[in-house]
Short mmCIF file of C-alpha atoms in Angstrom, two decimals:
data_model
loop_
_atom_site.label_atom_id
_atom_site.label_comp_id
_atom_site.label_asym_id
_atom_site.label_seq_id
_atom_site.Cartn_x
_atom_site.Cartn_y
_atom_site.Cartn_z
CA MET A 23 -5.09 29.02 -47.83
CA SER A 24 -6.14 32.03 -49.94
CA TRP A 25 -4.13 35.14 -50.79
CA PRO A 26 -6.54 37.61 -49.04
CA SER A 27 -5.77 36.15 -45.59
CA TRP A 28 -2.02 36.30 -46.21
CA LEU A 29 -2.30 39.83 -47.61
CA SER A 30 -4.45 41.15 -44.76
CA LEU A 31 -2.04 39.77 -42.17
CA ALA A 32 0.96 41.29 -43.97
CA VAL A 33 -0.75 44.68 -44.24
CA ALA A 34 -1.78 44.63 -40.56
CA THR A 35 1.74 43.69 -39.48
CA ALA A 36 3.25 46.44 -41.60
CA GLY A 37 0.71 48.90 -40.21
CA ALA A 38 1.65 48.01 -36.64
CA ILE A 39 5.34 48.60 -37.39
CA VAL A 40 4.64 51.89 -39.17
CA MET A 41 2.47 53.16 -36.31
CA MET A 42 5.21 52.66 -33.70
CA PRO A 43 7.43 55.56 -34.79
CA ALA A 44 4.27 57.67 -35.09
CA GLY A 45 3.56 57.09 -31.42
CA ALA A 46 0.20 55.43 -31.95
CA PRO A 47 0.87 51.66 -32.21
CA GLU A 48 -2.46 50.83 -30.57
CA ALA A 49 -4.29 51.99 -33.70
CA ALA A 50 -3.03 48.95 -35.61
CA ARG A 51 -3.86 46.39 -32.93
CA PRO A 52 -7.49 45.64 -33.96
CA ALA A 53 -6.44 45.15 -37.57
CA LEU A 54 -3.57 42.91 -36.48
CA PHE A 55 -5.87 40.87 -34.23
CA PHE A 56 -8.57 40.31 -36.85
CA ALA A 57 -6.04 39.64 -39.60
CA MET A 58 -4.41 36.93 -37.48
CA LEU A 59 -7.85 35.57 -36.53
CA LEU A 60 -8.88 35.36 -40.20
CA PHE A 61 -5.62 33.67 -41.09
CA SER A 62 -6.04 31.14 -38.28
CA LEU A 63 -9.63 30.35 -39.28
CA ARG A 64 -8.72 29.85 -42.93
CA SER A 65 -5.65 27.72 -42.32
CA GLU A 66 -6.14 23.94 -42.06
CA LYS A 67 -2.77 23.23 -40.46
CA THR A 68 -1.95 24.14 -36.87
CA ALA A 69 1.78 24.12 -37.60
CA VAL A 70 1.35 26.79 -40.27
CA VAL A 71 -0.66 29.00 -37.91
CA THR A 72 1.91 28.59 -35.13
CA ALA A 73 4.82 29.41 -37.43
CA THR A 74 3.02 32.41 -38.90
CA ALA A 75 2.11 33.75 -35.45
CA ALA A 76 5.73 33.39 -34.32
CA MET A 77 6.98 35.11 -37.46
CA THR A 78 4.49 37.95 -37.05
CA ALA A 79 5.49 38.40 -33.42
CA THR A 80 9.16 38.44 -34.39
CA VAL A 81 8.55 41.08 -37.04
CA VAL A 82 6.58 43.26 -34.62
CA LEU A 83 9.26 42.95 -31.92
CA SER A 84 11.97 43.72 -34.46
CA GLY A 85 10.04 46.77 -35.56
CA ALA A 86 9.84 47.96 -31.96
CA VAL A 87 13.59 47.60 -31.49
CA LEU A 88 14.41 49.33 -34.76
CA SER A 89 12.00 52.20 -34.06
CA GLY A 90 14.25 53.46 -31.27
CA LEU A 91 11.32 54.45 -29.05
CA GLY A 92 12.54 52.41 -26.12
CA GLY A 93 10.17 51.03 -23.50
CA VAL A 94 6.96 52.43 -24.96
CA ALA A 95 7.50 50.65 -28.26
CA GLU A 96 8.61 47.47 -26.53
CA LEU A 97 5.47 47.54 -24.33
CA SER A 98 3.29 48.10 -27.39
CA SER A 99 5.03 45.27 -29.21
CA ILE A 100 4.42 42.91 -26.28
CA GLU A 101 0.73 43.86 -26.31
CA ALA A 102 0.62 43.31 -30.07
CA LEU A 103 2.34 39.97 -29.59
CA SER A 104 -0.32 38.98 -27.04
CA LEU A 105 -3.05 39.92 -29.52
CA VAL A 106 -1.39 37.87 -32.25
CA LEU A 107 -1.12 34.78 -30.06
CA ALA A 108 -4.66 35.25 -28.73
CA ALA A 109 -6.05 35.59 -32.25
CA ALA A 110 -4.18 32.47 -33.36
CA ALA A 111 -5.48 30.50 -30.37
CA VAL A 112 -9.08 31.67 -30.83
CA GLY A 113 -8.98 30.91 -34.54
CA GLN A 114 -7.61 27.43 -33.98
CA ALA A 115 -10.19 26.73 -31.27
CA VAL A 116 -13.05 27.82 -33.52
CA ARG A 117 -11.66 25.80 -36.44
CA ALA A 118 -11.26 22.72 -34.23
CA ARG A 119 -14.84 23.12 -33.04
CA ARG A 120 -16.10 23.36 -36.60
CA ALA A 121 -14.07 20.31 -37.58
CA GLN A 122 -15.51 18.36 -34.66
CA GLN A 123 -19.05 19.34 -35.60
CA ALA A 124 -18.41 18.37 -39.22
CA MET A 125 -17.04 15.02 -38.06
CA LEU A 126 -20.11 14.41 -35.88
CA VAL A 127 -22.40 15.28 -38.79
CA GLU A 128 -20.46 12.91 -41.04
CA ARG A 129 -20.67 10.13 -38.46
CA ALA A 130 -24.41 10.68 -38.07
CA THR A 131 -24.82 10.61 -41.86
CA ARG A 132 -22.82 7.39 -42.12
CA ALA A 133 -24.79 5.84 -39.28
CA GLU A 134 -28.06 6.76 -40.98
CA GLN A 135 -26.82 5.33 -44.27
CA GLY A 136 -25.74 2.20 -42.42
CA ARG A 137 -29.19 1.84 -40.85
CA GLU A 138 -30.85 2.31 -44.23
CA GLU A 139 -28.54 -0.26 -45.81
CA GLU A 140 -29.24 -2.72 -42.99
CA ALA A 141 -32.98 -2.14 -43.41
CA ARG A 142 -32.69 -2.81 -47.15
CA ARG A 143 -30.65 -5.94 -46.46
CA ARG A 144 -33.24 -7.23 -44.01
CA VAL A 145 -36.08 -6.51 -46.43
CA GLN A 146 -34.22 -8.38 -49.17
CA ALA A 147 -33.53 -11.31 -46.85
CA GLU A 148 -37.19 -11.40 -45.82
CA ARG A 149 -38.29 -11.33 -49.45
CA LEU A 150 -36.03 -14.29 -50.21
CA ARG A 151 -37.33 -16.16 -47.16
CA ILE A 152 -40.95 -15.55 -48.18
CA ALA A 153 -40.21 -16.63 -51.76
CA ARG A 154 -38.57 -19.86 -50.56
CA GLU A 155 -41.40 -20.59 -48.14
CA LEU A 156 -44.12 -20.04 -50.73
CA HIS A 157 -42.22 -22.05 -53.34
CA ASP A 158 -41.62 -24.99 -51.02
CA ALA A 159 -44.96 -24.90 -49.20
CA VAL A 160 -47.21 -24.64 -52.25
CA GLY A 161 -45.00 -25.77 -55.11
CA HIS A 162 -45.08 -29.49 -54.44
CA HIS A 163 -48.89 -29.55 -54.17
CA VAL A 164 -49.18 -27.71 -57.49
CA ALA A 165 -46.70 -30.17 -59.01
CA LEU A 166 -48.83 -33.10 -57.85
CA ILE A 167 -51.93 -31.45 -59.28
CA SER A 168 -50.10 -31.07 -62.60
CA VAL A 169 -49.07 -34.73 -62.61
CA GLN A 170 -52.59 -35.92 -61.79
CA ALA A 171 -54.16 -33.60 -64.35
CA GLY A 172 -51.79 -34.98 -66.99
CA ALA A 173 -52.78 -38.52 -66.07
CA MET A 174 -56.44 -37.58 -66.38
CA THR A 175 -55.94 -36.95 -70.09
CA TYR A 176 -55.27 -40.66 -70.60
CA LEU A 177 -57.64 -42.05 -67.98
CA LEU A 178 -60.90 -40.29 -68.83
CA ASP A 179 -61.68 -42.58 -71.76
CA LYS A 180 -59.96 -45.71 -70.43
CA ASP A 181 -60.50 -46.16 -66.70
CA SER A 182 -63.18 -44.08 -65.01
CA THR A 183 -62.30 -45.51 -61.59
CA GLU A 184 -58.69 -44.36 -61.76
CA ALA A 185 -59.85 -41.07 -63.26
CA ARG A 186 -62.06 -40.47 -60.23
CA GLN A 187 -59.11 -41.33 -57.96
CA SER A 188 -56.96 -38.79 -59.81
CA LEU A 189 -59.68 -36.19 -59.36
CA ALA A 190 -59.75 -36.97 -55.64
CA HIS A 191 -55.97 -36.56 -55.46
CA ILE A 192 -56.25 -33.22 -57.27
CA GLN A 193 -58.90 -32.09 -54.81
CA ASN A 194 -56.78 -33.13 -51.82
CA ALA A 195 -53.62 -31.53 -53.21
CA SER A 196 -55.38 -28.27 -54.03
CA GLY A 197 -56.90 -28.16 -50.55
CA ALA A 198 -53.50 -28.81 -48.98
CA ALA A 199 -51.95 -26.08 -51.14
CA LEU A 200 -54.56 -23.59 -49.99
CA GLU A 201 -53.96 -24.58 -46.36
CA GLU A 202 -50.20 -24.18 -46.75
CA LEU A 203 -50.77 -20.78 -48.34
CA ARG A 204 -53.10 -19.74 -45.52
CA LEU A 205 -50.56 -20.74 -42.88
CA THR A 206 -47.73 -18.97 -44.69
CA VAL A 207 -49.74 -15.76 -45.03
CA GLY A 208 -50.68 -16.11 -41.37
CA LEU A 209 -47.00 -16.22 -40.44
CA LEU A 210 -46.44 -12.99 -42.37
CA ARG A 211 -49.38 -11.23 -40.74
CA GLN A 212 -48.84 -12.30 -37.16
CA LEU A 213 -48.02 -9.55 -34.65
CA ASP A 214 -45.09 -9.66 -32.23
CA ASP A 215 -47.38 -9.83 -29.21
CA HIS A 216 -49.30 -12.82 -30.53
CA GLU A 217 -48.38 -16.43 -30.09
CA PRO A 218 -46.37 -17.53 -33.14
CA VAL A 219 -48.05 -19.84 -35.63
CA GLU A 220 -46.41 -23.23 -35.89
CA PRO A 221 -44.66 -23.81 -39.24
CA ALA A 222 -46.64 -26.10 -41.54
CA GLY A 223 -43.67 -28.32 -42.34
CA ARG A 224 -42.13 -30.49 -39.62
CA LEU A 225 -40.44 -33.88 -39.74
CA ASP A 226 -43.27 -35.33 -37.67
CA ARG A 227 -45.32 -34.89 -40.86
CA LEU A 228 -42.79 -36.72 -43.02
CA ASP A 229 -44.97 -39.84 -43.33
CA GLU A 230 -47.88 -37.66 -44.42
CA LEU A 231 -45.69 -35.92 -47.00
CA ILE A 232 -44.44 -39.18 -48.46
CA ALA A 233 -47.97 -40.58 -48.53
CA SER A 234 -49.11 -37.63 -50.65
CA PHE A 235 -46.44 -38.42 -53.25
CA VAL A 236 -47.22 -42.14 -53.17
CA ALA A 237 -50.90 -41.32 -53.74
CA SER A 238 -49.91 -39.38 -56.86
CA GLY A 239 -48.12 -42.44 -58.28
CA LEU A 240 -44.54 -41.83 -57.18
CA ARG A 241 -42.80 -44.78 -55.54
CA VAL A 242 -41.05 -43.57 -52.40
CA THR A 243 -39.23 -45.42 -49.62
CA CYS A 244 -38.05 -43.84 -46.40
CA ASP A 245 -35.36 -44.94 -43.94
CA VAL A 246 -34.52 -43.19 -40.67
CA SER A 247 -31.36 -44.17 -38.78
CA GLY A 248 -29.93 -43.10 -35.46
CA PRO A 249 -31.82 -42.21 -32.29
CA ALA A 250 -34.49 -39.67 -33.25
CA ARG A 251 -34.56 -36.53 -31.09
CA SER A 252 -36.17 -33.13 -30.94
CA LEU A 253 -34.51 -30.66 -33.27
CA PRO A 254 -34.27 -26.87 -33.30
CA GLU A 255 -37.30 -25.50 -35.12
CA ALA A 256 -35.24 -24.04 -37.98
CA VAL A 257 -33.46 -27.36 -38.59
CA ASP A 258 -36.73 -29.30 -38.38
CA LEU A 259 -38.46 -27.03 -40.90
CA THR A 260 -35.47 -26.88 -43.25
CA ALA A 261 -35.03 -30.67 -43.35
CA PHE A 262 -38.72 -31.10 -44.14
CA ARG A 263 -38.59 -28.50 -46.93
CA LEU A 264 -35.46 -30.03 -48.48
CA ILE A 265 -37.09 -33.45 -48.65
CA GLN A 266 -40.32 -31.92 -49.95
CA GLU A 267 -38.58 -29.97 -52.72
CA SER A 268 -36.43 -32.96 -53.72
CA LEU A 269 -39.44 -35.25 -54.11
CA THR A 270 -41.33 -32.49 -55.93
CA ASN A 271 -38.50 -32.27 -58.47
CA THR A 272 -38.60 -36.03 -58.93
CA ALA A 273 -42.37 -35.92 -59.52
CA LYS A 274 -41.99 -33.11 -62.06
CA HIS A 275 -38.88 -34.20 -63.93
CA ALA A 276 -38.79 -38.00 -63.58
CA SER A 277 -42.35 -39.24 -63.71
CA GLY A 278 -42.48 -42.97 -63.02
CA ALA A 279 -39.16 -43.07 -61.19
CA ALA A 280 -38.66 -44.57 -57.75
CA ALA A 281 -37.31 -42.31 -55.01
CA SER A 282 -35.72 -43.00 -51.65
CA VAL A 283 -35.36 -40.79 -48.59
CA ARG A 284 -32.66 -41.50 -46.00
CA LEU A 285 -32.54 -39.49 -42.79
CA ALA A 286 -29.70 -39.97 -40.29
CA PHE A 287 -29.63 -38.52 -36.77
CA ARG A 288 -25.95 -38.12 -35.89
CA PRO A 289 -24.46 -36.58 -32.71
CA ASP A 290 -23.78 -33.17 -34.27
CA VAL A 291 -25.67 -33.11 -37.56
CA LEU A 292 -28.83 -34.21 -39.27
CA ALA A 293 -27.92 -35.82 -42.59
CA LEU A 294 -30.36 -36.51 -45.39
CA VAL A 295 -30.16 -38.06 -48.84
CA VAL A 296 -32.97 -37.99 -51.40
CA GLU A 297 -32.35 -39.74 -54.72
CA ASP A 298 -34.26 -41.32 -57.56
CA ASP A 299 -33.57 -43.68 -60.45
CA GLY A 300 -34.90 -41.44 -63.20
CA PRO A 301 -33.45 -41.30 -66.72
CA PRO A 302 -29.68 -40.73 -66.97
CA ALA A 303 -28.31 -37.28 -67.69
CA GLY A 304 -28.99 -36.27 -71.29
CA GLY A 305 -32.26 -38.22 -71.48
CA SER A 306 -35.63 -36.75 -72.26
CA HIS A 307 -36.21 -35.97 -68.59
CA SER A 308 -32.66 -34.78 -67.84
CA ARG A 309 -32.36 -32.46 -64.88
CA SER A 310 -28.74 -31.48 -65.48
CA GLU A 311 -29.82 -27.85 -65.91
CA VAL A 312 -32.03 -27.68 -62.85
CA GLY A 313 -29.20 -26.62 -60.57
CA GLN A 314 -28.39 -23.74 -62.91
CA SER A 315 -31.83 -22.26 -63.47
CA GLY A 316 -34.22 -23.80 -60.96
CA HIS A 317 -35.13 -21.48 -58.11
CA GLY A 318 -36.10 -24.50 -56.02
CA ILE A 319 -32.56 -25.88 -55.84
CA ILE A 320 -31.16 -22.38 -55.34
CA GLY A 321 -33.53 -22.02 -52.42
CA MET A 322 -32.41 -25.40 -51.05
CA HIS A 323 -28.78 -24.26 -51.07
CA GLU A 324 -29.77 -21.02 -49.35
CA ARG A 325 -31.78 -22.82 -46.68
CA ALA A 326 -28.90 -25.14 -45.79
CA ALA A 327 -26.29 -22.37 -45.84
CA ALA A 328 -28.43 -20.16 -43.60
CA LEU A 329 -28.09 -22.76 -40.83
CA GLY A 330 -24.36 -23.27 -41.36
CA GLY A 331 -24.88 -26.52 -43.24
CA TRP A 332 -24.26 -27.58 -46.82
CA LEU A 333 -26.15 -29.16 -49.70
CA SER A 334 -25.13 -30.89 -52.90
CA ALA A 335 -27.54 -31.62 -55.75
CA GLY A 336 -26.84 -33.17 -59.13
CA PRO A 337 -27.28 -36.13 -61.48
CA ARG A 338 -26.12 -39.61 -60.45
CA GLY A 339 -23.68 -41.40 -62.71
CA GLU A 340 -25.99 -44.40 -63.04
CA GLY A 341 -28.99 -42.22 -63.82
CA GLY A 342 -31.38 -40.26 -61.69
CA PHE A 343 -30.77 -37.38 -59.34
CA ARG A 344 -29.34 -37.11 -55.84
CA VAL A 345 -29.64 -34.45 -53.13
CA VAL A 346 -27.33 -34.71 -50.11
CA ALA A 347 -27.39 -32.29 -47.19
CA GLU A 348 -26.10 -31.94 -43.65
CA LEU A 349 -27.58 -29.52 -41.13
CA PRO A 350 -25.92 -28.69 -37.78
CA ALA A 351 -28.02 -30.18 -34.99
CA PRO A 352 -25.91 -30.78 -31.84
CA VAL A 353 -27.45 -32.93 -29.15
CA GLY A 354 -29.05 -30.68 -26.55
CA ALA A 355 -29.25 -27.65 -28.85
CA ALA A 356 -31.85 -25.08 -27.85
CA LEU A 357 -35.23 -25.75 -29.41
#
């Protein structure tokens, strides 16, 4: 509340009282009305406005009584009182309307900020999803190409037959990588009104995946327990990618190791274990730091958590590396 509004109201009230003995109290009414209106508009507290209006009315009535003009002054004071109360009511109504409009503007601003924040969150989530998909879909083929190219260095001058086989594996892996990349880009480009493209990775291709690693020289065994059943698409794809990334890490970090894949269909979850017998932690091929800096394992954790599951990855005590995960997959879940 500023001093001008208080001062104008005090001057108008004093003017109304002074005008009563002069016989022209109506001359002060407009000033009294607008002074009270200004005061009401500037005040942020209804209680203050009410108390001030009551005090002003009391002063005006007291002035009428003390003026000794009888009924004329009393009538004028009642009219002035009505103007004071009307001005206070109008001012409070206008202020309440302004406050409501300000609140609506603030809500709209917050809603817009919320929508922008949600849009940014969705864009970030989509970027992470694309990064995981590209890493998992293409990464293991590139890893196999790297392994085969490394073997070529030793085979070119020693065994031309095996060298040609390695070249064939490189050709197959590079072709598969390009196909995975094409399918992933196709998923990103598809329109809502088109039929969705089937994900490249499904558990029905698990044998094919394992065969590609075996062809590159990695020894892999696979065991599936429990009655196999159709899984929700997200669970199916995630399980495939977790196995794919785990075997890719084995091929990159524990060349020559033997790996095993165990898949268990349980009533409420799909459990998987991928482990190898690579060098113990601290050896030349130690992967003890992979969980800290490798985006692949970070992506594996994110994939499992996104479905409400969990994943654990780390070195085995007896040497090698183990990945264990459980993904919710209740019997009869919507596909």
